[in-house]
PDB file of C-alpha atoms and ligand atoms in Angstrom:
ATOM      1  CA  MET M   5     -16.020   3.589 -35.199  1.00 95.00           C
ATOM      2  CA  ILE M   6     -12.266   5.562 -34.319  1.00 97.00           C
ATOM      3  CA  ILE M   7     -10.971   8.461 -35.791  1.00 98.00           C
ATOM      4  CA  VAL M   8      -7.411   8.566 -35.874  1.00 98.00           C
ATOM      5  CA  GLY M   9      -5.262  11.366 -36.312  1.00 98.00           C
ATOM      6  CA  GLY M  10      -2.270  11.387 -37.853  1.00 98.00           C
ATOM      7  CA  SER M  11       0.269  13.796 -38.181  1.00 97.00           C
ATOM      8  CA  SER M  12      -0.286  15.527 -41.011  1.00 97.00           C
ATOM      9  CA  SER M  13      -4.863  15.861 -40.742  1.00 97.00           C
ATOM     10  CA  ARG M  14      -4.468  16.297 -36.756  1.00 96.00           C
ATOM     11  CA  ASP M  15      -7.192  19.600 -37.682  1.00 97.00           C
ATOM     12  CA  LEU M  16      -9.659  17.517 -40.389  1.00 98.00           C
ATOM     13  CA  ALA M  17      -8.853  14.319 -37.970  1.00 98.00           C
ATOM     14  CA  LYS M  18     -10.646  15.584 -35.420  1.00 98.00           C
ATOM     15  CA  GLU M  19     -13.631  18.249 -36.524  1.00 98.00           C
ATOM     16  CA  LEU M  20     -14.288  14.824 -38.463  1.00 98.00           C
ATOM     17  CA  ALA M  21     -14.717  12.620 -35.495  1.00 98.00           C
ATOM     18  CA  SER M  22     -16.636  16.000 -33.513  1.00 97.00           C
ATOM     19  CA  THR M  23     -19.444  15.798 -36.423  1.00 97.00           C
ATOM     20  CA  LEU M  24     -19.798  12.118 -35.810  1.00 97.00           C
ATOM     21  CA  GLY M  25     -19.543  11.870 -33.145  1.00 97.00           C
ATOM     22  CA  TYR M  26     -16.941   9.430 -33.106  1.00 97.00           C
ATOM     23  CA  THR M  27     -14.490   8.918 -30.467  1.00 97.00           C
ATOM     24  CA  TYR M  28     -10.996  10.448 -32.012  1.00 97.00           C
ATOM     25  CA  VAL M  29      -7.714   9.459 -31.327  1.00 97.00           C
ATOM     26  CA  GLN M  30      -4.488  11.668 -31.415  1.00 95.00           C
ATOM     27  CA  ALA M  31      -1.161   9.040 -32.917  1.00 96.00           C
ATOM     28  CA  ALA M  32       1.324  10.206 -30.868  1.00 97.00           C
ATOM     29  CA  THR M  33       4.184  10.569 -33.984  1.00 97.00           C
ATOM     30  CA  THR M  34       7.338  12.761 -33.571  1.00 97.00           C
ATOM     31  CA  ARG M  35      11.594  12.257 -35.070  1.00 97.00           C
ATOM     32  CA  PHE M  36      13.514  10.042 -33.781  1.00 98.00           C
ATOM     33  CA  PRO M  37      17.626  11.844 -34.047  1.00 98.00           C
ATOM     34  CA  ASP M  38      18.774  10.632 -37.242  1.00 97.00           C
ATOM     35  CA  GLY M  39      15.121  10.753 -38.630  1.00 96.00           C
ATOM     36  CA  GLU M  40      13.722   8.168 -38.640  1.00 98.00           C
ATOM     37  CA  CYS M  41       9.478   7.992 -37.830  1.00 98.00           C
ATOM     38  CA  TYR M  42       8.437   7.132 -34.230  1.00 98.00           C
ATOM     39  CA  THR M  43       4.271   6.995 -33.322  1.00 98.00           C
ATOM     40  CA  ARG M  44       2.565   6.003 -31.098  1.00 97.00           C
ATOM     41  CA  ILE M  45      -1.294   5.214 -30.401  1.00 97.00           C
ATOM     42  CA  ASP M  46      -1.705   5.383 -26.384  1.00 93.00           C
ATOM     43  CA  ASN M  47      -4.833   2.596 -26.264  1.00 92.00           C
ATOM     44  CA  LYS M  48      -5.294  -0.298 -24.733  1.00 92.00           C
ATOM     45  CA  GLU M  49      -7.012  -1.706 -28.134  1.00 93.00           C
ATOM     46  CA  LEU M  50      -8.650  -0.452 -31.215  1.00 95.00           C
ATOM     47  CA  ASN M  51     -11.629  -2.819 -31.460  1.00 93.00           C
ATOM     48  CA  ASP M  52     -13.531  -1.028 -33.849  1.00 96.00           C
ATOM     49  CA  ASP M  53     -13.660   0.594 -37.167  1.00 97.00           C
ATOM     50  CA  VAL M  54     -10.670   1.960 -37.465  1.00 98.00           C
ATOM     51  CA  VAL M  55      -9.368   5.806 -39.798  1.00 98.00           C
ATOM     52  CA  ILE M  56      -6.519   7.031 -39.710  1.00 98.00           C
ATOM     53  CA  VAL M  57      -6.563  10.468 -41.776  1.00 98.00           C
ATOM     54  CA  GLN M  58      -3.364  10.967 -42.678  1.00 98.00           C
ATOM     55  CA  ASN M  59      -1.849  12.321 -46.265  1.00 98.00           C
ATOM     56  CA  THR M  60       1.093  10.513 -48.281  1.00 98.00           C
ATOM     57  CA  TYR M  61       2.707  13.513 -49.098  1.00 97.00           C
ATOM     58  CA  PRO M  62       5.780  14.810 -47.542  1.00 97.00           C
ATOM     59  CA  ASP M  63       7.494  11.323 -47.508  1.00 97.00           C
ATOM     60  CA  GLY M  64       7.235  10.936 -43.986  1.00 97.00           C
ATOM     61  CA  ASN M  65       3.744  11.030 -44.003  1.00 98.00           C
ATOM     62  CA  LEU M  66       3.589   8.391 -46.887  1.00 98.00           C
ATOM     63  CA  ILE M  67       5.740   6.980 -43.152  1.00 98.00           C
ATOM     64  CA  GLU M  68       3.798   7.247 -40.672  1.00 98.00           C
ATOM     65  CA  MET M  69       1.182   5.798 -42.880  1.00 98.00           C
ATOM     66  CA  PHE M  70       2.742   2.832 -43.187  1.00 98.00           C
ATOM     67  CA  LEU M  71       2.902   2.049 -39.372  1.00 98.00           C
ATOM     68  CA  LEU M  72       0.606   3.688 -38.350  1.00 98.00           C
ATOM     69  CA  GLN M  73      -1.674   0.420 -40.498  1.00 98.00           C
ATOM     70  CA  ASP M  74       0.324  -2.044 -38.343  1.00 98.00           C
ATOM     71  CA  ALA M  75       0.053  -0.064 -35.321  1.00 98.00           C
ATOM     72  CA  VAL M  76      -3.914   0.308 -35.237  1.00 98.00           C
ATOM     73  CA  ARG M  77      -4.513  -3.360 -36.261  1.00 98.00           C
ATOM     74  CA  ARG M  78      -1.758  -4.234 -33.567  1.00 97.00           C
ATOM     75  CA  LEU M  79      -4.293  -3.267 -31.065  1.00 98.00           C
ATOM     76  CA  GLY M  80      -7.127  -5.418 -32.627  1.00 97.00           C
ATOM     77  CA  ALA M  81      -8.907  -2.722 -35.407  1.00 98.00           C
ATOM     78  CA  LYS M  82     -11.815  -4.877 -36.896  1.00 98.00           C
ATOM     79  CA  THR M  83     -11.417  -2.876 -40.118  1.00 98.00           C
ATOM     80  CA  ILE M  84      -9.109  -0.411 -41.489  1.00 98.00           C
ATOM     81  CA  THR M  85     -10.014   3.092 -43.934  1.00 98.00           C
ATOM     82  CA  LEU M  86      -6.849   5.183 -45.360  1.00 98.00           C
ATOM     83  CA  VAL M  87      -8.724   8.699 -46.027  1.00 98.00           C
ATOM     84  CA  ILE M  88      -5.640  10.643 -47.514  1.00 98.00           C
ATOM     85  CA  PRO M  89      -6.969  13.563 -47.968  1.00 98.00           C
ATOM     86  CA  TYR M  90      -3.805  14.162 -51.104  1.00 98.00           C
ATOM     87  CA  PHE M  91      -2.795  11.109 -51.998  1.00 98.00           C
ATOM     88  CA  GLY M  92       0.925  12.772 -52.599  1.00 96.00           C
ATOM     89  CA  TYR M  93       2.809  10.420 -56.432  1.00 95.00           C
ATOM     90  CA  ALA M  94      -1.091  10.535 -57.891  1.00 94.00           C
ATOM     91  CA  ARG M  95       0.456  12.853 -60.993  1.00 90.00           C
ATOM     92  CA  GLN M  96       2.891   9.835 -61.762  1.00 93.00           C
ATOM     93  CA  ASP M  97       0.063   7.407 -63.093  1.00 92.00           C
ATOM     94  CA  ARG M  98       1.730   5.712 -65.443  1.00 94.00           C
ATOM     95  CA  VAL M  99       5.463   6.012 -67.441  1.00 95.00           C
ATOM     96  CA  PHE M 100       6.202   8.326 -69.678  1.00 95.00           C
ATOM     97  CA  LYS M 101       9.329   7.725 -69.883  1.00 95.00           C
ATOM     98  CA  LEU M 102      11.762   3.937 -70.229  1.00 97.00           C
ATOM     99  CA  GLY M 103      13.283   3.915 -67.365  1.00 97.00           C
ATOM    100  CA  GLU M 104      11.037   5.405 -64.314  1.00 97.00           C
ATOM    101  CA  PRO M 105       9.040   4.075 -62.019  1.00 97.00           C
ATOM    102  CA  GLU M 106       4.535   4.234 -62.460  1.00 96.00           C
ATOM    103  CA  SER M 107       5.202   6.004 -58.704  1.00 97.00           C
ATOM    104  CA  ALA M 108       1.031   5.613 -58.394  1.00 97.00           C
ATOM    105  CA  ARG M 109       0.978   1.927 -58.584  1.00 96.00           C
ATOM    106  CA  VAL M 110       3.810   1.251 -56.093  1.00 97.00           C
ATOM    107  CA  MET M 111       2.147   3.850 -53.768  1.00 97.00           C
ATOM    108  CA  THR M 112      -1.213   1.613 -53.786  1.00 97.00           C
ATOM    109  CA  ARG M 113       0.580  -2.271 -53.419  1.00 96.00           C
ATOM    110  CA  HIS M 114       2.018  -0.862 -50.593  1.00 97.00           C
ATOM    111  CA  LEU M 115      -0.621   1.234 -48.827  1.00 98.00           C
ATOM    112  CA  GLY M 116      -3.097  -0.983 -49.596  1.00 97.00           C
ATOM    113  CA  LEU M 117      -1.790  -4.523 -47.490  1.00 96.00           C
ATOM    114  CA  ASP M 118      -3.803  -3.677 -45.137  1.00 95.00           C
ATOM    115  CA  CYS M 119      -6.982  -1.323 -45.837  1.00 97.00           C
ATOM    116  CA  ASP M 120      -9.967  -2.273 -45.804  1.00 98.00           C
ATOM    117  CA  HIS M 121     -11.449   1.014 -47.493  1.00 98.00           C
ATOM    118  CA  VAL M 122     -10.072   4.108 -48.884  1.00 98.00           C
ATOM    119  CA  ILE M 123     -11.151   7.484 -49.614  1.00 98.00           C
ATOM    120  CA  THR M 124      -9.010  10.087 -50.941  1.00 98.00           C
ATOM    121  CA  VAL M 125     -10.457  14.076 -51.654  1.00 98.00           C
ATOM    122  CA  ASP M 126      -9.655  15.032 -55.702  1.00 96.00           C
ATOM    123  CA  ILE M 127      -6.950  12.585 -56.317  1.00 96.00           C
ATOM    124  CA  HIS M 128      -5.141  13.709 -58.984  1.00 90.00           C
ATOM    125  CA  LYS M 129      -6.052  11.078 -61.396  1.00 89.00           C
ATOM    126  CA  GLU M 130      -8.669   8.662 -60.534  1.00 92.00           C
ATOM    127  CA  SER M 131      -8.115   6.470 -62.176  1.00 93.00           C
ATOM    128  CA  VAL M 132      -4.867   5.661 -59.632  1.00 94.00           C
ATOM    129  CA  LEU M 133      -7.295   4.339 -57.346  1.00 96.00           C
ATOM    130  CA  ASP M 134      -7.882   1.494 -59.260  1.00 95.00           C
ATOM    131  CA  TYR M 135      -4.557  -0.336 -58.415  1.00 95.00           C
ATOM    132  CA  PHE M 136      -6.121  -0.765 -54.537  1.00 96.00           C
ATOM    133  CA  LYS M 137      -7.925  -4.173 -54.662  1.00 95.00           C
ATOM    134  CA  CYS M 138     -10.997  -2.943 -51.964  1.00 97.00           C
ATOM    135  CA  SER M 139     -13.158  -0.604 -51.846  1.00 97.00           C
ATOM    136  CA  HIS M 140     -12.373   3.100 -52.740  1.00 97.00           C
ATOM    137  CA  GLN M 141     -14.032   6.257 -53.794  1.00 97.00           C
ATOM    138  CA  ASP M 142     -11.979  10.133 -54.761  1.00 98.00           C
ATOM    139  CA  LEU M 143     -14.026  12.208 -53.043  1.00 98.00           C
ATOM    140  CA  LYS M 144     -14.602  15.808 -55.215  1.00 97.00           C
ATOM    141  CA  ALA M 145     -14.194  19.315 -52.759  1.00 98.00           C
ATOM    142  CA  ALA M 146     -16.202  21.420 -55.746  1.00 98.00           C
ATOM    143  CA  GLY M 147     -19.551  21.105 -53.576  1.00 96.00           C
ATOM    144  CA  ALA M 148     -17.410  22.543 -50.052  1.00 97.00           C
ATOM    145  CA  ILE M 149     -15.571  25.356 -52.954  1.00 98.00           C
ATOM    146  CA  ALA M 150     -19.434  26.499 -53.717  1.00 98.00           C
ATOM    147  CA  GLU M 151     -20.289  26.765 -50.560  1.00 96.00           C
ATOM    148  CA  TYR M 152     -17.825  28.803 -49.579  1.00 97.00           C
ATOM    149  CA  PHE M 153     -18.042  30.772 -52.431  1.00 97.00           C
ATOM    150  CA  LYS M 154     -21.940  31.202 -52.676  1.00 97.00           C
ATOM    151  CA  ASP M 155     -22.438  34.447 -51.528  1.00 96.00           C
ATOM    152  CA  LYS M 156     -19.381  36.094 -52.501  1.00 96.00           C
ATOM    153  CA  GLY M 157     -20.768  37.950 -56.239  1.00 97.00           C
ATOM    154  CA  ILE M 158     -18.385  35.896 -58.382  1.00 98.00           C
ATOM    155  CA  ASP M 159     -19.642  36.003 -62.033  1.00 98.00           C
ATOM    156  CA  LEU M 160     -18.046  33.852 -63.783  1.00 97.00           C
ATOM    157  CA  VAL M 161     -15.976  30.592 -62.716  1.00 98.00           C
ATOM    158  CA  LEU M 162     -12.260  30.224 -65.254  1.00 97.00           C
ATOM    159  CA  SER M 163      -9.856  26.991 -64.927  1.00 97.00           C
ATOM    160  CA  PRO M 164      -6.883  27.467 -65.800  1.00 96.00           C
ATOM    161  CA  ASP M 165      -6.169  25.046 -68.551  1.00 94.00           C
ATOM    162  CA  LEU M 166      -8.375  23.119 -70.690  1.00 94.00           C
ATOM    163  CA  GLY M 167      -8.489  19.431 -68.516  1.00 90.00           C
ATOM    164  CA  ALA M 168      -9.855  20.989 -65.819  1.00 91.00           C
ATOM    165  CA  ILE M 169     -13.314  22.481 -66.864  1.00 95.00           C
ATOM    166  CA  GLY M 170     -14.566  19.639 -65.474  1.00 95.00           C
ATOM    167  CA  ARG M 171     -13.449  20.972 -61.682  1.00 95.00           C
ATOM    168  CA  ALA M 172     -14.595  24.757 -63.051  1.00 97.00           C
ATOM    169  CA  LYS M 173     -17.994  22.864 -64.401  1.00 98.00           C
ATOM    170  CA  ASP M 174     -19.205  21.020 -61.280  1.00 97.00           C
ATOM    171  CA  VAL M 175     -18.180  24.830 -59.485  1.00 98.00           C
ATOM    172  CA  ALA M 176     -20.025  26.783 -61.677  1.00 98.00           C
ATOM    173  CA  ASP M 177     -22.804  24.060 -61.733  1.00 98.00           C
ATOM    174  CA  ARG M 178     -23.673  24.310 -57.806  1.00 98.00           C
ATOM    175  CA  LEU M 179     -23.199  28.753 -57.750  1.00 98.00           C
ATOM    176  CA  GLY M 180     -25.870  28.772 -60.990  1.00 98.00           C
ATOM    177  CA  LEU M 181     -23.124  30.380 -62.174  1.00 98.00           C
ATOM    178  CA  LYS M 182     -21.181  30.110 -66.607  1.00 97.00           C
ATOM    179  CA  TYR M 183     -17.618  28.874 -67.105  1.00 97.00           C
ATOM    180  CA  ASP M 184     -14.557  28.563 -69.292  1.00 96.00           C
ATOM    181  CA  HIS M 185     -11.524  27.486 -69.038  1.00 97.00           C
ATOM    182  CA  LEU M 186      -8.025  29.573 -69.993  1.00 96.00           C
ATOM    183  CA  GLN M 187      -5.360  28.058 -72.431  1.00 92.00           C
ATOM    184  CA  LYS M 188      -2.015  26.683 -70.625  1.00 92.00           C
ATOM    185  CA  THR M 189       1.000  25.774 -72.067  1.00 91.00           C
ATOM    186  CA  ARG M 190       3.002  24.347 -69.304  1.00 87.00           C
ATOM    187  CA  LEU M 191       7.291  24.606 -70.225  1.00 87.00           C
ATOM    188  CA  SER M 192       9.004  23.160 -67.001  1.00 82.00           C
ATOM    189  CA  GLY M 193       7.743  21.918 -64.114  1.00 75.00           C
ATOM    190  CA  SER M 194       7.705  26.125 -61.809  1.00 75.00           C
ATOM    191  CA  ASP M 195       7.226  27.982 -65.730  1.00 84.00           C
ATOM    192  CA  VAL M 196       3.425  27.548 -67.575  1.00 88.00           C
ATOM    193  CA  GLN M 197       2.844  30.723 -69.882  1.00 92.00           C
ATOM    194  CA  ILE M 198      -1.238  31.290 -70.297  1.00 92.00           C
ATOM    195  CA  ALA M 199      -2.148  32.674 -73.447  1.00 89.00           C
ATOM    196  CA  PRO M 200      -4.476  35.775 -73.673  1.00 83.00           C
ATOM    197  CA  ALA M 201      -7.568  35.145 -71.953  1.00 82.00           C
ATOM    198  CA  VAL M 202     -10.309  35.040 -74.468  1.00 86.00           C
ATOM    199  CA  VAL M 203     -13.101  34.112 -72.943  1.00 90.00           C
ATOM    200  CA  ASP M 204     -14.870  37.608 -72.118  1.00 93.00           C
ATOM    201  CA  CYS M 205     -14.509  38.682 -68.488  1.00 94.00           C
ATOM    202  CA  LYS M 206     -14.340  42.426 -68.672  1.00 95.00           C
ATOM    203  CA  GLY M 207     -15.846  43.450 -65.430  1.00 97.00           C
ATOM    204  CA  LYS M 208     -16.496  40.289 -63.834  1.00 97.00           C
ATOM    205  CA  ASN M 209     -15.210  38.865 -60.961  1.00 98.00           C
ATOM    206  CA  VAL M 210     -13.935  36.154 -61.475  1.00 98.00           C
ATOM    207  CA  LEU M 211     -13.331  32.305 -59.536  1.00 98.00           C
ATOM    208  CA  ILE M 212     -10.151  30.428 -61.062  1.00 98.00           C
ATOM    209  CA  VAL M 213     -11.151  26.760 -59.750  1.00 97.00           C
ATOM    210  CA  ASP M 214      -7.982  23.878 -59.305  1.00 96.00           C
ATOM    211  CA  ASP M 215      -7.215  20.791 -58.010  1.00 95.00           C
ATOM    212  CA  MET M 216      -3.555  22.468 -56.673  1.00 95.00           C
ATOM    213  CA  ILE M 217      -1.730  24.800 -56.040  1.00 96.00           C
ATOM    214  CA  SER M 218       2.611  23.654 -56.053  1.00 94.00           C
ATOM    215  CA  THR M 219       5.122  26.480 -57.043  1.00 94.00           C
ATOM    216  CA  GLY M 220       1.607  29.067 -57.722  1.00 94.00           C
ATOM    217  CA  GLY M 221       3.091  28.791 -61.277  1.00 93.00           C
ATOM    218  CA  THR M 222      -0.182  28.229 -62.486  1.00 94.00           C
ATOM    219  CA  ILE M 223      -1.935  31.150 -61.231  1.00 96.00           C
ATOM    220  CA  ILE M 224       0.038  34.260 -61.182  1.00 94.00           C
ATOM    221  CA  ALA M 225      -0.543  33.741 -64.926  1.00 93.00           C
ATOM    222  CA  ALA M 226      -4.325  33.006 -64.819  1.00 95.00           C
ATOM    223  CA  ALA M 227      -4.068  36.004 -62.489  1.00 95.00           C
ATOM    224  CA  HIS M 228      -2.403  38.076 -64.915  1.00 94.00           C
ATOM    225  CA  ALA M 229      -4.058  37.387 -67.891  1.00 94.00           C
ATOM    226  CA  LEU M 230      -7.566  38.147 -66.206  1.00 96.00           C
ATOM    227  CA  ARG M 231      -6.091  41.089 -65.299  1.00 95.00           C
ATOM    228  CA  GLU M 232      -5.410  42.111 -69.169  1.00 94.00           C
ATOM    229  CA  ALA M 233      -8.612  41.269 -70.536  1.00 95.00           C
ATOM    230  CA  GLY M 234     -10.136  43.207 -67.964  1.00 96.00           C
ATOM    231  CA  ALA M 235     -11.490  41.638 -65.375  1.00 96.00           C
ATOM    232  CA  GLU M 236     -13.164  43.898 -62.036  1.00 97.00           C
ATOM    233  CA  SER M 237     -11.600  40.699 -59.050  1.00 97.00           C
ATOM    234  CA  ILE M 238     -10.076  37.696 -59.191  1.00 97.00           C
ATOM    235  CA  SER M 239     -10.208  34.992 -56.624  1.00 98.00           C
ATOM    236  CA  VAL M 240      -8.853  31.808 -56.364  1.00 98.00           C
ATOM    237  CA  ALA M 241      -9.722  28.034 -54.498  1.00 98.00           C
ATOM    238  CA  CYS M 242      -8.326  25.048 -54.669  1.00 98.00           C
ATOM    239  CA  THR M 243      -8.229  21.550 -53.341  1.00 98.00           C
ATOM    240  CA  HIS M 244      -4.665  21.074 -51.996  1.00 98.00           C
ATOM    241  CA  GLY M 245      -2.229  23.766 -51.381  1.00 98.00           C
ATOM    242  CA  VAL M 246       0.728  22.516 -51.597  1.00 97.00           C
ATOM    243  CA  PHE M 247       2.589  25.507 -51.656  1.00 97.00           C
ATOM    244  CA  VAL M 248       6.414  24.882 -52.649  1.00 95.00           C
ATOM    245  CA  SER M 249       9.155  27.154 -51.454  1.00 92.00           C
ATOM    246  CA  ASN M 250       7.681  31.183 -51.559  1.00 94.00           C
ATOM    247  CA  ALA M 251       4.911  30.053 -53.234  1.00 95.00           C
ATOM    248  CA  ILE M 252       2.052  31.919 -50.395  1.00 95.00           C
ATOM    249  CA  GLU M 253       4.528  34.437 -50.823  1.00 94.00           C
ATOM    250  CA  ARG M 254       4.759  34.420 -54.220  1.00 93.00           C
ATOM    251  CA  LEU M 255       0.412  34.854 -54.254  1.00 94.00           C
ATOM    252  CA  THR M 256      -0.047  37.140 -52.109  1.00 90.00           C
ATOM    253  CA  GLY M 257       1.751  39.206 -52.885  1.00 88.00           C
ATOM    254  CA  SER M 258       0.001  38.739 -56.892  1.00 87.00           C
ATOM    255  CA  SER M 259      -2.525  40.762 -58.073  1.00 84.00           C
ATOM    256  CA  LEU M 260      -5.355  38.241 -56.350  1.00 95.00           C
ATOM    257  CA  ASP M 261      -8.052  39.524 -55.082  1.00 96.00           C
ATOM    258  CA  SER M 262      -8.518  35.812 -52.802  1.00 96.00           C
ATOM    259  CA  ILE M 263      -6.680  33.570 -52.476  1.00 97.00           C
ATOM    260  CA  LEU M 264      -8.328  30.160 -50.727  1.00 97.00           C
ATOM    261  CA  CYS M 265      -7.245  26.700 -50.127  1.00 98.00           C
ATOM    262  CA  CYS M 266      -8.754  23.040 -48.917  1.00 98.00           C
ATOM    263  CA  ASN M 267      -7.608  21.146 -45.563  1.00 98.00           C
ATOM    264  CA  THR M 268      -7.356  18.684 -47.344  1.00 98.00           C
ATOM    265  CA  LEU M 269      -3.512  19.355 -46.300  1.00 98.00           C
ATOM    266  CA  GLU M 270      -3.365  21.906 -43.261  1.00 96.00           C
ATOM    267  CA  ASN M 271      -2.112  26.212 -43.865  1.00 95.00           C
ATOM    268  CA  GLU M 272      -2.297  29.087 -43.211  1.00 95.00           C
ATOM    269  CA  LEU M 273      -4.540  29.574 -46.187  1.00 96.00           C
ATOM    270  CA  SER M 274      -6.855  26.408 -45.684  1.00 97.00           C
ATOM    271  CA  HIS M 275      -9.686  28.073 -44.608  1.00 97.00           C
ATOM    272  CA  ILE M 276     -12.750  25.629 -46.458  1.00 98.00           C
ATOM    273  CA  SER M 277     -13.187  22.333 -44.663  1.00 98.00           C
ATOM    274  CA  VAL M 278     -13.551  18.959 -47.145  1.00 98.00           C
ATOM    275  CA  ALA M 279     -14.714  18.127 -43.033  1.00 98.00           C
ATOM    276  CA  PRO M 280     -18.025  17.902 -45.006  1.00 97.00           C
ATOM    277  CA  ILE M 281     -17.745  15.554 -47.735  1.00 97.00           C
ATOM    278  CA  ILE M 282     -15.640  13.333 -46.063  1.00 98.00           C
ATOM    279  CA  ALA M 283     -18.401  12.894 -42.467  1.00 98.00           C
ATOM    280  CA  GLU M 284     -21.113  11.672 -45.877  1.00 97.00           C
ATOM    281  CA  ALA M 285     -18.636   9.515 -47.509  1.00 97.00           C
ATOM    282  CA  LEU M 286     -17.873   7.509 -43.927  1.00 97.00           C
ATOM    283  CA  LYS M 287     -21.071   8.105 -42.243  1.00 93.00           C
ATOM    284  CA  ARG M 288     -22.526   6.098 -45.856  1.00 89.00           C
TER     285      ARG M 288
HETATM  286  C1  LIG H   6      -1.847  20.250 -63.583  1.00 66.70           C
HETATM  287  O1  LIG H   6      -1.644  19.689 -64.334  1.00 66.70           O
HETATM  288  C2  LIG H   6      -2.546  20.891 -62.460  1.00 66.70           C
HETATM  289  O2  LIG H   6      -4.007  21.281 -62.087  1.00 66.70           O
HETATM  290  C3  LIG H   6      -1.896  22.398 -61.179  1.00 66.70           C
HETATM  291  O3  LIG H   6      -2.585  23.401 -62.776  1.00 66.70           O
HETATM  292  C4  LIG H   6      -0.364  22.435 -61.491  1.00 66.70           C
HETATM  293  O4  LIG H   6      -0.204  21.234 -60.932  1.00 66.70           O
HETATM  294  C5  LIG H   6      -0.127  23.921 -60.525  1.00 66.70           C
HETATM  295  O5  LIG H   6       0.836  24.315 -60.710  1.00 66.70           O
HETATM  296  P1  LIG H   6       1.805  25.154 -59.588  1.00 66.70           P
HETATM  297  O6  LIG H   6       1.579  25.900 -59.194  1.00 66.70           O
HETATM  298  O7  LIG H   6       3.580  24.544 -60.043  1.00 66.70           O
HETATM  299  O8  LIG H   6       1.643  25.300 -61.488  1.00 66.70           O
END
């Protein structure tokens, strides 16, 4: 098997190849002066099962994925597996208002034109994957998060809202801890309100778990509510650190004790690796 690393996920792709003992091939991706994507795989052939590791966010990375699919097929790939650590557009999984596109379905339709298997990690809505005609699998980062926090003295695991409680439960169960949720109301794309915490967190070391941090609004409001309720320390772990605009500065400047995310998106806070869970899936 050959692992091809796209520009969004080079470190993760290298880690996967070294964990599995597979050949690693780096796609050389640059931009033309007008911003269009150029990529090339400097191999004579890829006469093997090929895994492309590349995010489909932001838009430039999606285009690179399309180009890589074509390039590896032309080089003779026997099968193509797409590992999409962070699947863009998964949040627009239906038409909320008349006249909108069903964005997630558009992405699966186009990505599915030339691949045999798709692997994602904590995709926002798992049902999106059912639009793929090929086989697909969404992996859960809870195991990697729990492994990281197993000796960090956490007392309680929380999700920011009821909708995300399954993820908090998964992490808590693995750590043998209790879990609960806060009450979040989204006011706008960047503003959220978290109701005063009714959960007993006084004097406790709390871990908030979410699937993604975008503006940081959710986590900052959650941390405020937990401090007010007397939490001793507040750590945050998310799968996807999207961190738009100055989110990292806002978060590191807040009252949080630690902020970590997985390396589905590679950045300065992505210290929890999902390579072991993806490697297991690829072996299977
Ligand atoms: C919402 O459904 C997600 O699970 C996250 O809580 C949300 O996307 C975080 O966004 P932000 O960091 O902008 O509050």
